[in-house]
């Protein structure tokens, strides 16, 4: 059958309780695809005869892998397109005539007649489906499920007292995206899904009864264009909609459809604790009343009902919900307000400004949570907060306090949310960088560096690389400070420099523990680096990070540490420089046709026209489209949401090893790396601009060349 959305032919089959499918593009590359694409009958005597295939179309190929998987030999194939009123609905494919000869003219006529009858039946089925709208029309029309499977799912849902959508996803493996498209088309409203990072709509939730929202399966999400956006499982239920409108009398509502289980998750997220739902303004008002009524500072800092406690919790929860990596508490001397800033996608933004009266209490409360000395205000202190015991959310924060001018203390909290490893092919590598990096990390021994400034995603990339090679046959040790990402199968160690257990000590211990792969959080001193090089020369694969600006600079940095250039050159497999660039918001980015001068400016930024033509292959035409930021509610009117990696991969080729041995200058190392196929950070960024992911302003912010 034809999948009209993906322009593919799809065959569904059932084996036991599992429903599977085979998909073939409608193109000249396959026999069935070619018949559908050309809307012509195809009759082949021997699919293994390349000349016979080429006579039909020079691109036509037979995929031998199907025979290899099945242990079946295909010879003759007859394919007839199923067409009615010029609509292509599918194809019929017959395989292997019993006598081993070519399918006859009678076979062709019979198959064509069968295709015609099927065409009428399928067309009428589609027309009848249009006459009776169904909220699952999309998945029926696109043959994701059959009518019979849908009827069975509806019956099972009634028996199990579950939503039909849940049964479709669990039993028939229908994706949430396909169900969402189906519901959105039927109800003619947007489809929304649960997102743990959705900001809590405190003002909208306040005063609403949670059981009422749960029973009626609805929840307010946000305000957008002077309308309140409501998620509901059935926007056509007039009774529900009427009661919801009565709660928001006089206000304009906008309904979105969502799965019932997602709505219940949103309600749990938004109502974790009633105290958390209070707005920042309400907490600050309570603070003012506490200031007048309560003189006991210890009560303010320790009591759960204290507004200071709630304020600190609210700051952390709001920052976490907005996807922040860091929270900065910045008090000023005198009566100037304390500013609270958060870093989102690498950029700082003001979260709140709070009266100077409470600055000491806020800092003291954070110190108590991090088990620091609240009396000591002259020296920097470091600690950690396990926030789950204070605010319910399972996050950890690394806390640093620093005395600043005027007798006040700044606090910086880094949010160490429990992270999962991104697959290596989802990091944003260009194809050539991906292939070269995978080639390096699958070597049995050698040294691999990932370099860049703090917060450029080095640790995430290393963990993605380890995940790629992590299997039961490989013993992997890691030494990190701190351990932010955990993986099953890795033996991970937290270093503690205060007691003398540093990276070098961990490396020496690893080498006595039968490793195949070692990952060191950072090679910041000569001893650690020397042990790493020696380990790579004795049959181990070693990963580490460096704080340098580019891949060629990493080589001179390591040689300046006193490394032996011959040992280092022998061990190096590759050096990956990385930056994180802000990406355009997918919800609001705008496509446009750039001017010729803008195109030429991008080519100049790339370096040379020859290099651009060789690597990017995108000429200036009337169809050329780039994207630019706009700004919407989802991205807080920034125009940007999320980040992706820019990469500069220096391969350890033989010419490069010779230059390392002769202590060559950075300029010469860079020129050789480019000859070896390296693209610079800016060049990789410009390729991603043409890919529609970011713009030149953000690329320039994170790299120079």
XYZ file of C-alpha atoms in Angstrom:
705
model
C 0.000 0.000 0.000
C 1.065 3.607 -0.548
C 2.063 5.655 2.514
C 1.059 9.041 1.140
C 2.917 10.997 3.793
C 6.335 9.373 3.431
C 5.921 8.518 -0.281
C 6.794 4.886 0.386
C 5.314 1.448 -0.306
C 4.585 -0.371 2.946
C 3.792 -4.080 3.482
C 2.618 -5.134 6.939
C 2.962 -8.674 8.274
C 2.311 -10.452 11.561
C 4.586 -13.092 13.092
C 3.203 -14.470 16.360
C 2.096 -11.393 18.334
C 4.557 -9.045 16.620
C 3.393 -6.768 13.789
C 6.197 -5.739 11.434
C 6.478 -3.865 8.181
C 8.678 -3.582 5.077
C 9.072 -0.132 3.544
C 10.345 0.617 0.035
C 10.743 4.115 -1.455
C 8.751 4.901 -4.604
C 11.760 5.316 -6.881
C 13.597 3.542 -9.696
C 15.999 1.865 -7.236
C 13.734 -1.152 -6.497
C 11.430 -3.288 -8.655
C 8.182 -2.538 -6.769
C 9.221 1.069 -6.245
C 9.943 1.453 -9.969
C 6.529 -0.002 -10.930
C 4.803 2.440 -8.537
C 6.951 5.387 -9.615
C 6.367 4.809 -13.355
C 2.806 3.435 -12.865
C 3.761 0.608 -15.230
C 3.628 -3.198 -15.170
C 7.072 -4.812 -14.805
C 7.724 -8.455 -15.769
C 11.239 -9.813 -15.109
C 12.515 -13.313 -15.923
C 15.635 -13.188 -13.697
C 16.156 -10.485 -11.077
C 19.848 -11.435 -10.843
C 20.362 -10.498 -14.532
C 21.685 -6.914 -14.310
C 21.306 -6.407 -18.084
C 17.592 -7.265 -17.929
C 17.136 -4.786 -15.040
C 19.124 -2.078 -16.831
C 16.914 -2.486 -19.925
C 13.937 -1.404 -17.771
C 15.781 1.452 -15.998
C 19.503 2.107 -15.577
C 18.975 2.820 -11.827
C 17.029 -0.396 -11.190
C 18.614 -2.832 -8.702
C 17.483 -5.999 -6.914
C 18.113 -6.013 -3.151
C 19.731 -9.430 -2.632
C 19.672 -9.055 1.172
C 16.036 -10.255 1.310
C 17.024 -13.600 -0.245
C 20.047 -13.839 2.065
C 17.850 -13.280 5.146
C 15.105 -15.699 4.068
C 17.225 -18.436 2.441
C 14.896 -18.130 -0.561
C 15.965 -17.532 -4.167
C 13.944 -14.998 -6.157
C 13.959 -15.380 -9.947
C 10.816 -14.222 -11.773
C 8.951 -11.132 -10.558
C 5.716 -9.626 -11.876
C 4.656 -6.268 -10.424
C 1.405 -4.455 -11.287
C 0.481 -1.007 -9.899
C -2.941 -0.696 -8.211
C -4.485 2.448 -9.735
C -8.006 3.872 -9.748
C -8.986 7.225 -11.317
C -5.267 8.059 -11.646
C -4.758 7.534 -7.894
C -1.866 5.187 -7.091
C -3.011 3.056 -4.144
C -0.353 0.307 -4.058
C 1.235 -2.521 -6.054
C 0.738 -6.302 -6.392
C 3.973 -8.283 -6.593
C 4.102 -11.960 -7.649
C 7.327 -13.930 -7.149
C 8.570 -17.090 -8.964
C 6.401 -18.835 -11.544
C 6.098 -22.542 -10.693
C 7.517 -23.727 -14.040
C 10.501 -21.360 -13.746
C 9.594 -19.463 -16.917
C 8.642 -15.862 -17.578
C 5.219 -14.775 -16.304
C 2.897 -15.115 -19.337
C 0.683 -12.565 -21.055
C -2.308 -14.279 -19.366
C -0.590 -13.804 -15.974
C -0.146 -10.120 -16.740
C -3.823 -9.757 -17.752
C -5.024 -11.612 -14.640
C -2.814 -9.571 -12.272
C -3.914 -6.337 -13.994
C -7.581 -7.305 -13.573
C -6.964 -8.127 -9.887
C -5.227 -4.754 -9.445
C -8.213 -2.988 -11.053
C -10.710 -4.718 -8.702
C -8.499 -3.939 -5.689
C -8.239 -0.328 -6.850
C -12.029 0.062 -6.853
C -12.301 -1.545 -3.403
C -9.523 0.534 -1.854
C -10.814 3.769 -3.396
C -14.334 3.125 -2.073
C -12.901 2.278 1.344
C -11.080 5.626 1.435
C -14.199 7.487 0.221
C -16.379 5.850 2.893
C -13.799 6.680 5.546
C -14.003 10.329 4.455
C -17.785 10.254 4.812
C -17.503 9.052 8.430
C -14.788 11.083 10.152
C -12.876 9.111 12.764
C -10.219 10.387 15.140
C -7.919 7.625 13.861
C -8.473 8.377 10.151
C -4.841 9.414 9.661
C -3.388 6.109 10.853
C -6.006 4.168 8.837
C -5.487 6.102 5.606
C -1.736 5.717 5.845
C -2.076 1.971 6.534
C -0.315 2.245 9.887
C -3.066 -0.031 11.232
C -5.918 -1.873 9.542
C -9.636 -1.470 10.305
C -9.603 -4.896 11.944
C -6.597 -4.049 14.142
C -8.250 -0.776 15.188
C -11.514 -2.542 16.075
C -9.568 -5.094 18.142
C -7.659 -2.291 19.914
C -10.945 -0.485 20.736
C -12.417 -3.707 22.170
C -9.243 -4.384 24.203
C -9.261 -0.811 25.512
C -12.828 -1.243 26.776
C -11.951 -4.506 28.527
C -8.799 -3.089 30.130
C -10.421 0.293 30.854
C -7.569 2.080 29.122
C -7.588 4.802 26.446
C -7.561 3.399 22.887
C -4.419 5.482 22.194
C -2.535 3.667 24.973
C -3.493 0.255 23.517
C -2.461 1.329 20.002
C 0.976 2.354 21.305
C 1.548 -0.669 23.534
C 0.039 -3.485 21.415
C 0.419 -2.287 17.812
C 3.549 -0.134 18.318
C 1.929 2.948 16.755
C 4.135 5.960 17.502
C 2.901 8.832 19.658
C 3.703 11.214 16.764
C 1.355 9.347 14.391
C -1.434 9.260 16.988
C -0.846 12.969 17.620
C -1.175 13.784 13.890
C -4.383 11.766 13.737
C -5.939 13.522 16.746
C -4.766 16.944 15.550
C -6.346 16.430 12.098
C -9.621 15.174 13.572
C -10.051 17.845 16.256
C -8.429 20.576 14.093
C -6.284 21.805 17.000
C -2.547 21.437 17.824
C -1.327 18.267 19.545
C 0.841 18.649 22.677
C 2.917 16.076 24.577
C 4.308 15.883 28.103
C 7.612 17.698 28.620
C 9.283 17.545 32.041
C 10.861 20.974 31.400
C 7.533 22.775 30.859
C 7.423 25.870 33.125
C 4.809 25.560 35.881
C 1.850 27.899 35.070
C 1.555 29.005 38.715
C -1.007 31.788 38.153
C -3.302 29.551 36.086
C -3.122 26.527 38.421
C -3.660 28.483 41.623
C -7.165 27.837 43.001
C -8.004 24.935 40.667
C -9.045 21.602 42.183
C -6.669 18.799 41.206
C -9.320 15.978 41.345
C -11.525 17.982 38.940
C -8.644 18.323 36.444
C -7.761 14.625 36.763
C -11.366 13.391 36.339
C -12.023 15.618 33.326
C -8.494 15.096 31.851
C -7.543 18.736 31.253
C -4.905 21.175 32.486
C -3.960 24.814 31.707
C -0.515 25.120 30.082
C 0.354 28.789 29.523
C -0.791 32.193 28.334
C -0.180 32.853 24.643
C -1.321 35.913 22.651
C -3.738 36.936 25.446
C -5.293 33.455 25.400
C -5.053 30.677 27.984
C -3.867 27.455 26.334
C -5.665 24.378 27.721
C -4.594 20.763 27.111
C -7.595 18.406 26.976
C -8.136 14.821 25.807
C -11.367 15.625 23.899
C -11.902 19.198 22.665
C -15.317 18.147 21.223
C -16.749 17.273 24.662
C -19.065 20.269 25.057
C -19.856 19.545 28.731
C -16.148 19.541 29.691
C -15.387 22.608 27.595
C -18.366 24.472 29.073
C -17.299 23.799 32.679
C -13.694 24.810 31.927
C -14.903 28.064 30.333
C -16.971 28.833 33.432
C -13.788 28.598 35.559
C -12.060 31.175 33.352
C -15.059 33.448 32.854
C -14.326 36.486 30.722
C -11.024 35.074 29.454
C -10.268 33.778 25.984
C -9.335 30.084 25.842
C -7.421 28.072 23.237
C -7.716 24.262 23.356
C -4.969 21.773 22.407
C -5.457 18.004 22.307
C -3.217 15.676 24.356
C -3.181 12.035 25.414
C -4.885 11.392 28.758
C -1.734 9.834 30.261
C 0.276 12.923 29.247
C -2.305 15.235 30.821
C -2.123 13.306 34.099
C 1.685 13.593 34.024
C 1.393 17.364 33.452
C -0.987 17.678 36.400
C 1.511 15.786 38.617
C 4.353 17.986 37.361
C 2.430 21.216 37.979
C 1.089 20.192 41.423
C 4.103 18.462 42.996
C 3.807 20.628 46.059
C 1.257 23.304 46.679
C 3.976 25.533 48.089
C 5.935 25.346 44.833
C 2.939 26.746 42.929
C 3.106 30.098 44.635
C 4.392 32.800 42.304
C 7.630 34.631 43.007
C 5.599 37.775 43.809
C 3.585 35.922 46.508
C 6.778 34.597 48.120
C 8.362 38.074 48.122
C 5.228 39.537 49.710
C 5.425 36.876 52.431
C 9.111 37.729 52.905
C 8.181 41.337 53.626
C 5.650 40.245 56.246
C 8.198 37.862 57.807
C 10.729 40.687 57.902
C 8.335 42.738 59.998
C 7.098 39.896 62.245
C 10.033 37.481 62.667
C 13.310 38.553 64.181
C 14.699 35.019 64.706
C 17.005 34.483 61.711
C 17.460 30.801 62.559
C 13.713 30.271 62.160
C 13.816 31.926 58.735
C 16.669 29.682 57.563
C 15.507 26.329 58.902
C 11.703 26.252 59.042
C 10.074 24.607 55.997
C 7.262 27.193 56.000
C 9.746 30.077 55.872
C 9.486 32.293 52.789
C 13.315 32.280 52.467
C 13.271 28.475 52.213
C 10.466 28.604 49.666
C 12.206 31.385 47.735
C 15.467 29.435 47.365
C 13.515 26.315 46.342
C 11.521 28.365 43.822
C 14.679 29.865 42.291
C 16.204 26.396 41.804
C 12.981 24.830 40.426
C 12.300 27.723 38.009
C 15.900 27.638 36.769
C 15.728 23.868 36.292
C 12.387 24.071 34.448
C 13.861 26.633 32.030
C 16.743 24.298 31.148
C 19.444 26.297 32.966
C 22.955 24.995 33.481
C 23.955 27.544 36.184
C 22.327 29.854 38.734
C 24.186 33.032 39.787
C 23.244 34.801 43.044
C 24.799 38.298 42.744
C 24.366 40.555 45.813
C 25.573 44.176 45.841
C 26.648 46.333 48.808
C 24.289 48.947 50.199
C 20.594 48.921 49.306
C 20.967 47.796 45.697
C 18.849 44.746 44.853
C 20.349 41.246 44.681
C 20.269 40.036 41.093
C 19.589 36.358 40.246
C 20.769 35.292 36.813
C 20.532 31.913 35.068
C 22.531 30.564 32.141
C 20.375 28.963 29.431
C 22.019 27.593 26.267
C 25.251 29.314 27.291
C 23.700 32.800 27.662
C 22.933 34.573 30.961
C 19.490 36.054 31.603
C 17.993 37.761 34.666
C 15.535 35.523 36.536
C 14.652 37.851 39.411
C 15.791 40.862 41.443
C 15.295 40.647 45.214
C 15.492 43.267 47.967
C 18.944 43.724 49.551
C 17.333 42.993 52.948
C 17.312 39.250 52.218
C 20.685 38.795 50.497
C 22.483 37.373 53.548
C 19.581 35.048 54.378
C 19.491 33.649 50.825
C 23.246 32.968 50.828
C 23.080 31.438 54.324
C 20.168 29.187 53.331
C 22.116 27.887 50.298
C 25.156 27.272 52.558
C 23.015 25.230 54.960
C 21.675 23.131 52.072
C 25.260 22.547 50.828
C 26.660 21.757 54.323
C 28.989 24.784 54.284
C 30.099 27.006 57.165
C 27.573 29.869 57.339
C 29.860 31.898 59.632
C 32.853 31.853 57.249
C 32.406 34.757 54.833
C 36.038 35.648 54.058
C 37.093 32.561 52.075
C 35.617 30.770 49.049
C 33.806 27.501 49.830
C 32.644 24.558 47.694
C 29.877 22.066 48.325
C 26.971 20.104 46.873
C 23.197 20.152 47.305
C 21.090 17.013 46.833
C 17.898 18.907 46.104
C 15.527 15.937 46.297
C 15.316 16.135 50.092
C 14.393 19.851 49.898
C 12.281 20.288 46.775
C 11.196 16.892 45.477
C 13.056 17.168 42.145
C 15.890 14.673 41.691
C 18.714 17.050 40.817
C 22.126 17.782 42.292
C 23.784 21.190 42.439
C 27.481 21.996 42.727
C 27.831 25.143 44.866
C 30.687 27.670 44.934
C 30.677 30.761 47.196
C 33.068 33.660 46.544
C 33.567 36.786 48.740
C 33.105 39.911 46.585
C 33.672 43.641 47.009
C 31.596 45.329 49.715
C 31.590 42.462 52.213
C 29.044 40.339 50.341
C 29.240 36.823 48.889
C 28.357 35.619 45.395
C 27.008 32.089 44.956
C 27.164 30.083 41.730
C 25.215 26.821 41.546
C 25.779 24.431 38.640
C 22.810 22.132 38.007
C 23.990 18.547 37.619
C 20.749 16.968 36.429
C 20.986 13.199 36.030
C 21.794 13.005 32.327
C 21.530 10.272 29.734
C 24.111 9.703 27.055
C 23.283 11.069 23.619
C 23.874 8.612 20.754
C 27.038 9.553 18.864
C 25.114 10.181 15.632
C 22.811 12.690 17.399
C 25.583 15.057 18.560
C 25.632 17.037 15.295
C 28.766 15.676 13.627
C 29.248 16.374 9.921
C 29.363 13.063 8.035
C 33.131 13.105 7.440
C 33.859 14.081 11.075
C 31.540 11.312 12.302
C 33.199 8.677 10.151
C 36.728 9.784 11.130
C 35.864 9.981 14.840
C 34.211 6.543 14.847
C 37.260 5.155 13.046
C 39.506 6.566 15.816
C 37.449 5.409 18.827
C 37.191 1.865 17.512
C 40.986 1.490 17.364
C 42.439 -0.947 19.958
C 44.893 1.577 21.465
C 45.931 5.215 21.203
C 45.141 8.658 22.605
C 42.025 10.747 21.852
C 41.536 14.299 23.125
C 38.383 16.444 23.164
C 39.229 20.106 23.761
C 37.319 23.306 24.339
C 36.388 25.782 27.109
C 34.317 24.933 30.185
C 30.727 24.105 29.279
C 31.406 23.209 25.638
C 30.062 19.649 25.971
C 33.390 17.806 26.123
C 32.280 15.305 28.789
C 29.012 14.594 26.953
C 30.906 13.844 23.738
C 33.331 11.537 25.565
C 30.445 9.637 27.158
C 28.745 9.297 23.776
C 32.000 7.851 22.400
C 32.258 5.443 25.342
C 28.627 4.421 24.857
C 29.411 3.586 21.216
C 32.190 1.156 22.211
C 30.656 -0.012 25.515
C 30.023 -3.766 25.413
C 30.552 -6.832 27.586
C 33.908 -7.562 25.927
C 35.457 -4.208 26.853
C 36.551 -3.111 30.343
C 36.202 0.684 30.665
C 37.426 2.774 33.615
C 36.636 6.496 33.993
C 38.005 9.102 36.416
C 35.794 12.203 36.609
C 35.253 15.296 38.717
C 32.316 15.186 39.186
C 30.588 12.084 37.776
C 27.700 13.809 35.943
C 26.659 11.064 33.507
C 26.422 7.420 34.539
C 26.443 4.441 32.175
C 25.811 0.797 32.825
C 28.953 -1.217 32.059
C 31.397 1.597 32.922
C 33.381 1.540 36.160
C 33.272 5.202 37.169
C 35.427 6.855 39.821
C 35.012 10.265 41.475
C 38.416 11.836 42.136
C 38.997 13.653 45.450
C 42.065 15.933 45.201
C 41.672 17.054 48.854
C 42.703 13.593 50.065
C 45.375 13.118 47.389
C 43.235 10.981 45.073
C 43.720 13.009 41.889
C 43.577 12.086 38.182
C 47.173 10.806 38.173
C 46.486 8.531 41.179
C 43.332 7.225 39.509
C 45.255 6.520 36.273
C 47.921 4.529 38.134
C 45.195 2.523 39.898
C 43.406 1.859 36.589
C 46.561 0.477 34.971
C 46.712 -2.136 37.755
C 43.058 -3.075 37.140
C 43.193 -4.704 33.683
C 41.603 -1.941 31.563
C 40.877 -1.898 27.832
C 39.738 1.729 27.756
C 40.505 4.581 30.168
C 38.733 7.953 30.274
C 40.276 10.773 32.324
C 38.196 13.864 33.035
C 41.052 16.260 32.294
C 44.795 16.169 31.642
C 45.755 19.352 33.439
C 49.270 18.447 34.617
C 52.406 16.805 33.306
C 52.151 13.644 35.426
C 48.611 12.747 34.318
C 49.434 13.432 30.669
C 52.624 11.372 30.812
C 50.777 8.387 32.342
C 48.053 8.746 29.667
C 50.584 8.669 26.814
C 52.401 5.690 28.332
C 49.066 3.853 28.770
C 48.167 4.472 25.116
C 51.561 3.104 24.022
C 51.099 -0.071 26.080
C 47.913 -1.200 24.383
C 45.155 0.888 25.983
C 42.678 3.292 24.398
C 42.794 6.554 26.371
C 40.229 9.391 26.231
C 40.641 12.777 27.898
C 39.818 16.492 27.693
C 41.934 19.636 27.440
C 41.098 23.298 27.962
C 42.424 24.688 24.668
C 40.845 26.807 21.941
C 41.535 24.644 18.882
C 42.789 21.205 17.906
C 46.249 22.356 16.634
C 46.788 24.429 19.809
C 46.292 21.270 21.892
C 49.441 19.765 20.371
C 51.663 22.723 21.332
C 50.030 22.860 24.788
C 50.925 19.219 25.445
C 54.463 19.638 24.129
C 54.867 22.737 26.349
C 53.981 20.503 29.325
C 57.198 18.621 28.590
C 55.807 15.622 26.724
C 58.230 13.638 24.576
C 57.213 14.571 20.985
C 58.093 11.088 19.647
C 55.987 9.223 22.223
C 53.156 11.725 21.855
C 53.127 11.524 18.048
C 53.089 7.718 18.189
C 50.089 7.668 20.536
C 47.807 10.365 19.078
C 44.761 9.115 17.118
C 42.822 12.366 16.831
C 42.050 15.650 18.598
C 38.481 16.969 18.534
C 37.859 20.659 19.282
C 34.253 21.444 20.171
C 31.918 24.373 20.821
C 28.191 24.547 21.521
C 26.290 26.986 19.294
C 22.746 28.157 19.994
C 20.258 26.771 17.484
C 17.251 28.547 16.027
C 13.936 27.842 17.750
C 12.186 25.150 15.685
C 8.795 26.602 16.616
C 9.312 30.107 15.233
C 12.362 30.191 12.925
C 11.655 31.891 9.608
C 12.828 30.725 6.180
C 14.043 33.334 3.695
C 15.980 33.656 0.454
C 19.361 35.342 1.165
C 20.770 38.069 -1.056
C 23.797 37.367 -3.253
C 25.953 39.597 -1.024
C 24.908 37.661 2.105
C 25.761 34.380 0.378
C 29.171 35.735 -0.692
C 29.830 36.954 2.865
C 29.216 33.420 4.177
C 31.583 32.011 1.534
C 34.264 34.545 2.598
C 33.745 33.582 6.249
C 34.272 29.948 5.236
C 37.779 30.760 3.979
C 38.058 30.339 0.233
C 35.622 29.676 -2.580
C 37.549 26.534 -3.551
C 37.267 25.059 -0.027
C 33.577 26.028 0.131
C 32.855 24.440 -3.249
C 34.775 21.285 -2.274
C 33.151 20.747 1.156
C 29.715 22.415 1.043
C 28.612 22.104 -2.630
C 25.768 24.657 -2.293
C 25.604 27.138 -5.210
C 23.636 30.383 -5.121
C 20.240 29.823 -6.767
C 16.745 31.274 -6.550
C 15.767 28.214 -4.489
C 18.444 28.735 -1.811
C 16.803 29.031 1.636
C 18.355 30.000 4.989
C 16.678 30.504 8.369
C 16.643 33.398 10.831
C 15.372 33.912 14.403
C 11.948 35.402 15.155
C 10.991 34.800 18.803
C 7.967 33.201 20.458
C 6.665 32.192 23.894
C 8.397 28.818 23.805
C 11.864 30.356 23.416
C 11.041 33.356 25.666
C 11.213 35.627 22.573
C 14.920 34.881 22.125
C 14.544 33.223 18.712
C 16.918 30.477 19.853
C 16.263 27.217 21.736
C 18.781 24.469 22.429
C 22.379 24.030 21.272
C 24.309 21.793 18.919
C 27.993 20.962 18.537
C 30.524 22.569 16.203
C 33.510 20.311 15.622
C 37.094 20.532 14.402
C 38.677 17.085 14.038
C 42.456 16.850 13.648
C 43.406 13.314 12.530
C 46.704 11.761 13.632
C 48.010 11.107 10.104
C 51.622 10.195 9.293
C 52.498 13.706 7.979
C 50.997 15.199 11.151
C 53.054 12.837 13.347
C 56.247 13.983 11.576
C 55.382 17.646 12.217
C 54.752 16.872 15.920
C 58.152 15.168 16.179
C 59.820 18.291 14.779
C 57.953 20.670 17.152
C 56.368 22.565 14.242
C 54.536 25.875 14.667
C 50.755 26.011 15.137
C 50.313 27.590 11.689
C 52.084 24.659 9.989
C 50.134 22.124 12.071
C 46.839 23.794 11.111
C 47.732 23.867 7.397
C 48.617 20.163 7.473
C 45.398 19.304 9.359
C 43.343 21.100 6.673
C 45.224 19.136 3.981
C 44.308 15.977 5.924
C 40.600 16.901 5.701
C 40.013 18.975 8.858
C 37.326 21.654 8.712
C 37.683 24.445 11.271
C 35.050 25.249 13.888
C 33.768 28.227 11.893
C 33.634 26.199 8.664
C 31.589 23.525 10.443
C 29.325 26.279 11.789
C 28.759 27.743 8.307
C 27.833 24.283 7.009
C 25.240 24.107 9.808
C 23.943 27.570 8.788
C 23.250 26.191 5.303
C 21.627 23.201 7.014
C 19.079 25.596 8.579
C 20.168 25.025 12.193
C 21.752 28.329 13.270
C 22.892 31.748 12.042
C 26.235 33.532 11.588
C 25.795 35.708 14.697
C 25.774 32.675 17.007
C 28.627 30.936 15.154
C 30.805 34.059 15.525
C 30.024 34.175 19.243
C 31.641 30.801 19.922
C 34.566 30.608 17.481
C 37.065 32.852 15.700
C 38.358 30.689 12.844
